[in-house]
Coordinates of C-alpha atoms in Angstrom, one line a residue:
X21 CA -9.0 -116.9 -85.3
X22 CA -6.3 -117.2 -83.0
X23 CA -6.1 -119.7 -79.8
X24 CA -5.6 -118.8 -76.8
X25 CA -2.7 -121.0 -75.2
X26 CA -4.2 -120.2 -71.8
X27 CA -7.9 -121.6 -72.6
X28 CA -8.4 -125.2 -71.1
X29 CA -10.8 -126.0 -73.7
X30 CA -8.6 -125.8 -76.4
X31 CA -6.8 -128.9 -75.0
X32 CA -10.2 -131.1 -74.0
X33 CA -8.7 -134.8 -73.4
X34 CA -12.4 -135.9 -74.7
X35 CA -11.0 -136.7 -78.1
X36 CA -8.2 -138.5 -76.9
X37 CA -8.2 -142.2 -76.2
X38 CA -6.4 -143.5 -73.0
X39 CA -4.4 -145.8 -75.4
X40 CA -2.9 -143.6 -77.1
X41 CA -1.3 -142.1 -73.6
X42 CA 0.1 -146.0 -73.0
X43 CA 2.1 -146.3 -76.0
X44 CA 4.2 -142.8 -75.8
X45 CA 7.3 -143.6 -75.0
X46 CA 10.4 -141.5 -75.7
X47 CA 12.1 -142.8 -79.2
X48 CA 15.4 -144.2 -77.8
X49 CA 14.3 -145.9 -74.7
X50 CA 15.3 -149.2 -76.2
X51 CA 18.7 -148.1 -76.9
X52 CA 19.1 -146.5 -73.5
X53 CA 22.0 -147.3 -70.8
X54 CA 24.0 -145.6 -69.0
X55 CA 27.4 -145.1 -69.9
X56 CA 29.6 -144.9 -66.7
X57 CA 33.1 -143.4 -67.6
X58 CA 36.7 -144.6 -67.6
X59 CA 39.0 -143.9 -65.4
X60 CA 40.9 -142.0 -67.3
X61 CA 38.6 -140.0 -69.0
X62 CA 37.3 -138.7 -65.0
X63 CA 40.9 -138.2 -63.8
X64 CA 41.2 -135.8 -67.2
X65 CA 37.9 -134.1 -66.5
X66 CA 39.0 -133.7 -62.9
X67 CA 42.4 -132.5 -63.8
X68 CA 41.4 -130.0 -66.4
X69 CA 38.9 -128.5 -63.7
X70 CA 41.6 -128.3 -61.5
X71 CA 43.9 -126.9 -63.8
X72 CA 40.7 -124.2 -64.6
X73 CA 39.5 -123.2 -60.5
X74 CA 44.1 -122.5 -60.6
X75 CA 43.9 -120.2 -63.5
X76 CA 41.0 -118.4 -61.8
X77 CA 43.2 -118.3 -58.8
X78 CA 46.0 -117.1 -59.8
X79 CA 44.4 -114.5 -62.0
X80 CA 41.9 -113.0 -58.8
X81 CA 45.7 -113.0 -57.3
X82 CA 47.3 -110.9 -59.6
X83 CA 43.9 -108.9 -60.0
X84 CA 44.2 -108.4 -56.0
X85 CA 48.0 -107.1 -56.4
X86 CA 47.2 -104.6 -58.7
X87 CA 44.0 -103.0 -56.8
X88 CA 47.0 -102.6 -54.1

């Protein structure tokens, strides 16, 4: 017999104890923190999307030349 994903009483919270909702917690909450990067490690990501959005440039420019 297959369920129906759609059918509320398939997923009745009558069996499930209230407890058992306090303790879920996601696995690595403990190790969590957030990690702010260096520096150097922005100015290289904004660099290389800089160096990206001027390769798209230049290539829509030479595309646009040739449509000429």
């Amino acid at each position: 017999m297959s369920r129906n994903p759609l059918n509320r009483e398939n997923y009745s919270n009558e069996n499930l104890e209230v407890d058992e909702f306090e303790n879920l917690d996601a696995v690595n909450d403990d190790q969590y923190s957030k990690h702010k990067p260096s520096k150097a490690d922005t100015l290289r990501a904004r660099r290389q999307v800089e160096a990206w959005l001027e390769e798209r440039r230049l290539q829509r420019a030479i595309e646009d030349d040739w449509d000429v």
